[in-house]
Tab-separated table of C-alpha atoms in Angstrom:
chain	number	residue	atom	x	y	z
A	258	MET	CA	46.880	91.179	162.121
A	259	GLY	CA	43.341	89.873	161.609
A	260	ASP	CA	42.254	86.389	162.678
A	261	TRP	CA	42.038	85.222	159.052
A	262	LYS	CA	45.587	86.341	158.287
A	263	MET	CA	46.828	84.812	161.518
A	264	ASP	CA	45.175	81.488	160.661
A	265	GLN	CA	46.703	81.557	157.178
A	266	LYS	CA	50.134	82.257	158.601
A	267	LYS	CA	49.824	79.332	161.029
A	268	LYS	CA	48.627	77.066	158.222
A	269	SER	CA	51.568	78.098	156.049
A	270	GLU	CA	54.009	77.426	158.881
A	271	ARG	CA	52.497	73.982	159.496
A	272	THR	CA	52.697	73.106	155.787
A	273	LYS	CA	56.320	74.195	155.508
A	274	LEU	CA	57.182	72.253	158.653
A	275	LEU	CA	55.487	69.168	157.201
A	276	LEU	CA	57.483	69.465	153.977
A	277	LYS	CA	60.758	69.873	155.876
A	278	HIS	CA	60.134	66.899	158.136
A	279	THR	CA	59.073	64.782	155.171
A	280	TYR	CA	62.325	65.721	153.439
A	281	ALA	CA	64.255	64.699	156.578
A	282	LYS	CA	62.426	61.378	156.623
A	283	MET	CA	63.318	60.773	152.971
A	284	LEU	CA	67.005	61.269	153.757
A	285	GLU	CA	66.917	57.875	155.477
A	286	ALA	CA	66.660	56.199	152.082
A	287	ARG	CA	68.089	58.535	149.455
A	288	ARG	CA	70.572	61.350	148.925
A	289	TYR	CA	69.415	64.961	149.221
A	290	ASP	CA	70.101	65.564	145.506
A	291	GLU	CA	68.016	62.530	144.499
A	292	ILE	CA	64.841	63.703	146.241
A	293	ARG	CA	62.179	64.887	143.788
A	294	ILE	CA	59.334	67.273	144.441
A	295	LYS	CA	56.734	64.794	143.188
A	296	ASP	CA	57.945	62.147	145.661
A	297	LEU	CA	58.203	64.623	148.528
A	298	THR	CA	54.703	65.995	148.006
A	299	ARG	CA	53.223	62.518	147.576
A	300	LEU	CA	54.707	61.361	150.878
A	301	ALA	CA	53.680	64.599	152.621
A	302	ASP	CA	50.195	64.305	151.081
A	303	VAL	CA	50.210	67.834	149.689
A	304	SER	CA	49.903	68.992	146.097
A	305	ARG	CA	52.871	70.067	143.994
A	306	ASN	CA	51.179	73.440	143.555
A	307	THR	CA	51.233	73.837	147.327
A	308	PHE	CA	54.972	73.155	147.372
A	309	TYR	CA	55.533	75.858	144.750
A	310	VAL	CA	53.649	78.384	146.865
A	311	TYR	CA	56.611	78.294	149.257
A	312	TYR	CA	59.622	77.104	147.283
A	313	SER	CA	60.837	77.164	143.704
A	314	SER	CA	62.904	73.987	144.183
A	315	ILE	CA	64.033	71.352	146.674
A	316	TYR	CA	67.310	73.235	146.980
A	317	GLU	CA	65.554	76.409	148.067
A	318	MET	CA	63.821	74.452	150.830
A	319	ILE	CA	67.121	72.829	151.896
A	320	ASP	CA	68.742	76.253	151.980
A	321	GLU	CA	65.972	77.519	154.267
A	322	ILE	CA	66.367	74.501	156.594
A	323	GLU	CA	70.087	75.138	156.899
A	324	LYS	CA	69.756	78.895	157.355
A	325	ASP	CA	67.110	78.440	160.057
A	326	ILE	CA	69.366	76.146	162.110
A	327	ILE	CA	72.433	78.340	161.660
A	328	ASN	CA	70.505	81.503	162.528
A	329	ASP	CA	69.061	79.881	165.648
A	330	ILE	CA	72.490	78.836	166.919
A	331	SER	CA	73.983	82.197	165.962
A	332	ASN	CA	71.472	83.838	168.287
A	333	PHE	CA	72.423	81.737	171.327
A	334	SER	CA	74.015	83.799	174.052
A	335	ILE	CA	77.389	83.044	175.588
A	336	THR	CA	77.033	84.562	179.042
A	337	GLU	CA	77.580	83.362	182.578
A	338	LEU	CA	74.996	80.980	183.975
A	339	SER	CA	72.278	82.721	185.960
A	340	HIS	CA	70.029	81.194	188.613
A	341	GLU	CA	67.067	81.578	186.235
A	342	PHE	CA	68.962	79.840	183.450
A	343	ILE	CA	69.943	76.919	185.674
A	344	SER	CA	66.405	76.565	187.064
A	345	LYS	CA	64.903	76.485	183.571
A	346	TYR	CA	67.022	73.565	182.413
A	347	GLU	CA	66.950	71.706	185.724
A	348	GLU	CA	63.185	71.668	185.459
A	349	LYS	CA	63.193	70.619	181.802
A	350	PHE	CA	65.705	67.778	182.196
A	351	ASN	CA	64.788	66.920	185.794
A	352	GLU	CA	68.435	67.059	186.860
A	353	SER	CA	70.515	69.281	189.098
A	354	LEU	CA	73.069	71.370	187.238
A	355	ASN	CA	74.277	73.440	190.167
A	356	ALA	CA	77.609	71.641	190.409
A	357	LEU	CA	78.617	72.898	186.966
A	358	PRO	CA	81.082	75.784	186.827
A	359	HIS	CA	79.319	79.048	186.037
A	360	GLU	CA	81.270	79.637	182.889
A	361	ASN	CA	80.208	80.985	179.541
A	362	LEU	CA	80.812	77.930	177.377
A	363	PHE	CA	78.691	75.810	179.709
A	364	THR	CA	75.760	78.107	178.957
A	365	PHE	CA	76.337	77.761	175.233
A	366	THR	CA	76.624	73.977	175.515
A	367	ILE	CA	73.336	73.634	177.386
A	368	GLN	CA	71.558	75.728	174.750
A	369	ILE	CA	72.906	73.521	171.956
A	370	ILE	CA	71.848	70.373	173.819
A	371	ASP	CA	68.376	71.783	174.390
A	372	TYR	CA	68.025	72.851	170.759
A	373	PHE	CA	68.904	69.429	169.348
A	374	HIS	CA	66.932	67.681	172.103
A	375	ASN	CA	63.676	69.245	170.882
A	376	ASP	CA	63.740	67.242	167.619
A	377	PRO	CA	66.772	64.935	167.544
A	378	LYS	CA	65.692	62.661	164.680
A	379	TYR	CA	65.082	65.636	162.395
A	380	MET	CA	68.413	67.203	163.371
A	381	HIS	CA	70.234	63.914	162.890
A	382	SER	CA	68.803	63.520	159.394
A	383	VAL	CA	69.562	67.032	158.156
A	384	ILE	CA	72.958	67.349	159.880
A	385	LEU	CA	74.568	63.921	160.324
A	386	SER	CA	72.879	61.623	157.800
A	387	GLU	CA	75.181	60.262	155.118
A	388	ASN	CA	72.533	61.351	152.594
A	389	THR	CA	72.310	64.983	153.650
A	390	ASP	CA	74.000	68.034	152.115
A	391	PRO	CA	77.692	67.259	152.772
A	392	TYR	CA	78.564	70.922	153.229
A	393	PHE	CA	75.943	71.720	155.836
A	394	GLN	CA	77.814	70.281	158.814
A	395	LYS	CA	80.861	72.317	157.804
A	396	LYS	CA	78.750	75.477	157.651
A	397	LEU	CA	77.268	74.689	161.048
A	398	ILE	CA	80.696	74.094	162.572
A	399	ARG	CA	81.854	77.424	161.123
A	400	CYS	CA	78.897	79.088	162.846
A	401	ILE	CA	79.765	77.497	166.208
A	402	THR	CA	83.449	78.278	165.643
A	403	GLN	CA	82.650	81.965	165.251
A	404	LYS	CA	80.626	81.982	168.483
A	405	ILE	CA	83.486	80.334	170.379
A	406	LEU	CA	86.098	82.562	168.728
A	407	ASP	CA	84.178	85.675	169.767
A	408	TYR	CA	84.035	84.284	173.303
A	409	LEU	CA	87.780	83.621	173.393
A	410	LEU	CA	88.672	87.034	172.005
A	411	PHE	CA	86.421	89.126	174.228
A	412	SER	CA	85.848	87.048	177.388
A	413	GLU	CA	89.246	85.394	177.705
A	414	ASN	CA	91.256	88.182	176.027
A	415	LEU	CA	93.132	85.772	173.817
A	416	PRO	CA	95.001	87.263	170.873
A	417	ASP	CA	93.307	87.361	167.485
A	418	ASP	CA	95.778	84.993	165.857
A	419	ASP	CA	95.947	81.634	164.101
A	420	ILE	CA	96.360	79.697	167.368
A	421	THR	CA	93.160	81.100	168.881
A	422	ALA	CA	91.267	80.501	165.644
A	423	HIS	CA	92.549	76.906	165.550
A	424	ILE	CA	91.460	76.312	169.152
A	425	ALA	CA	87.975	77.659	168.389
A	426	ALA	CA	87.652	75.443	165.314
A	427	ASN	CA	88.855	72.370	167.219
A	428	VAL	CA	86.373	72.974	170.034
A	429	ALA	CA	83.485	73.615	167.619
A	430	GLY	CA	84.035	70.278	165.930
A	431	THR	CA	83.344	68.431	169.198
A	432	TYR	CA	79.804	69.684	169.767
A	433	ILE	CA	77.412	68.378	167.147
A	434	GLU	CA	77.782	64.607	166.916
A	435	PRO	CA	77.988	63.723	170.650
A	436	VAL	CA	75.096	66.029	171.493
A	437	ILE	CA	72.742	64.708	168.812
A	438	ASN	CA	73.697	61.105	169.541
A	439	TRP	CA	72.961	61.709	173.237
A	440	CYS	CA	69.558	63.172	172.334
A	441	LEU	CA	68.728	60.155	170.163
A	442	LYS	CA	69.320	57.626	172.921
A	443	GLN	CA	66.546	56.324	175.153
A	444	GLU	CA	66.555	58.198	178.437
A	445	SER	CA	67.541	55.033	180.314
A	446	GLU	CA	70.611	54.624	178.060
A	447	ARG	CA	71.937	58.173	178.363
A	448	ILE	CA	74.706	59.362	180.585
A	449	SER	CA	73.463	62.233	182.721
A	450	LEU	CA	73.084	65.663	181.191
A	451	LYS	CA	75.672	66.931	183.631
A	452	ASP	CA	78.153	64.232	182.581
A	453	LEU	CA	77.568	65.039	178.914
A	454	ILE	CA	78.291	68.727	179.511
A	455	ILE	CA	81.384	67.907	181.552
A	456	MET	CA	82.591	65.461	178.886
A	457	ILE	CA	82.297	68.086	176.155
A	458	ASN	CA	83.591	71.059	178.120
A	459	PHE	CA	86.348	69.325	180.103
A	460	THR	CA	87.490	66.419	177.952
A	461	LYS	CA	87.124	68.298	174.689
A	462	LEU	CA	88.217	71.664	176.058
A	463	GLY	CA	91.200	70.319	177.968
A	464	GLY	CA	93.498	71.856	175.407
A	465	LEU	CA	91.804	75.202	175.866
A	466	GLY	CA	92.280	75.069	179.646
A	467	ALA	CA	95.941	74.267	179.265
A	468	TYR	CA	96.400	77.068	176.758
A	469	LEU	CA	94.665	79.611	179.015
A	470	LYS	CA	96.967	78.645	181.906
A	471	TYR	CA	99.975	78.861	179.597
């Protein structure tokens, strides 16, 4: 790809990112279905014609935001923690994680924390805000549920039945809100990353542990 095309692609990506973050900012004051293109583009300081280069409507942009997040989480791996994996996140969060059990769901949890940590205010607006698409959180939980269900079926050899599916759905529902809320706190106000992971995977997965032993 030539330099000109590469520059255009980067410019397009920056413009789309600006529009998405402006939309997230607007969710602080109004519902997603009350946001108008003219107001969005005015606040983003881009022309309406520029908006229509990328999207035919606000809803098309919202759909892309939601699909991007779901696709990203769908691509997270659920594998045992490796030394390289631990080192990467110890360096990023400046905290030892070696005391954590080297289990698959811990890996998945750390990836979710890291993903939301990169832009917590944006994630909070598009996922948890009372003004956001009310169905998006449900779609996101379904995505996480499927990842956990696959893990239970293939890694833990649980039966493909209603009980296993219910466990996966119950576990999935515990991830999003505590993780994003942790990311939004000032560093001095947070519990440790290790404690957050333990809280989610032990407190919330206590039922899973009991079921596996049963």
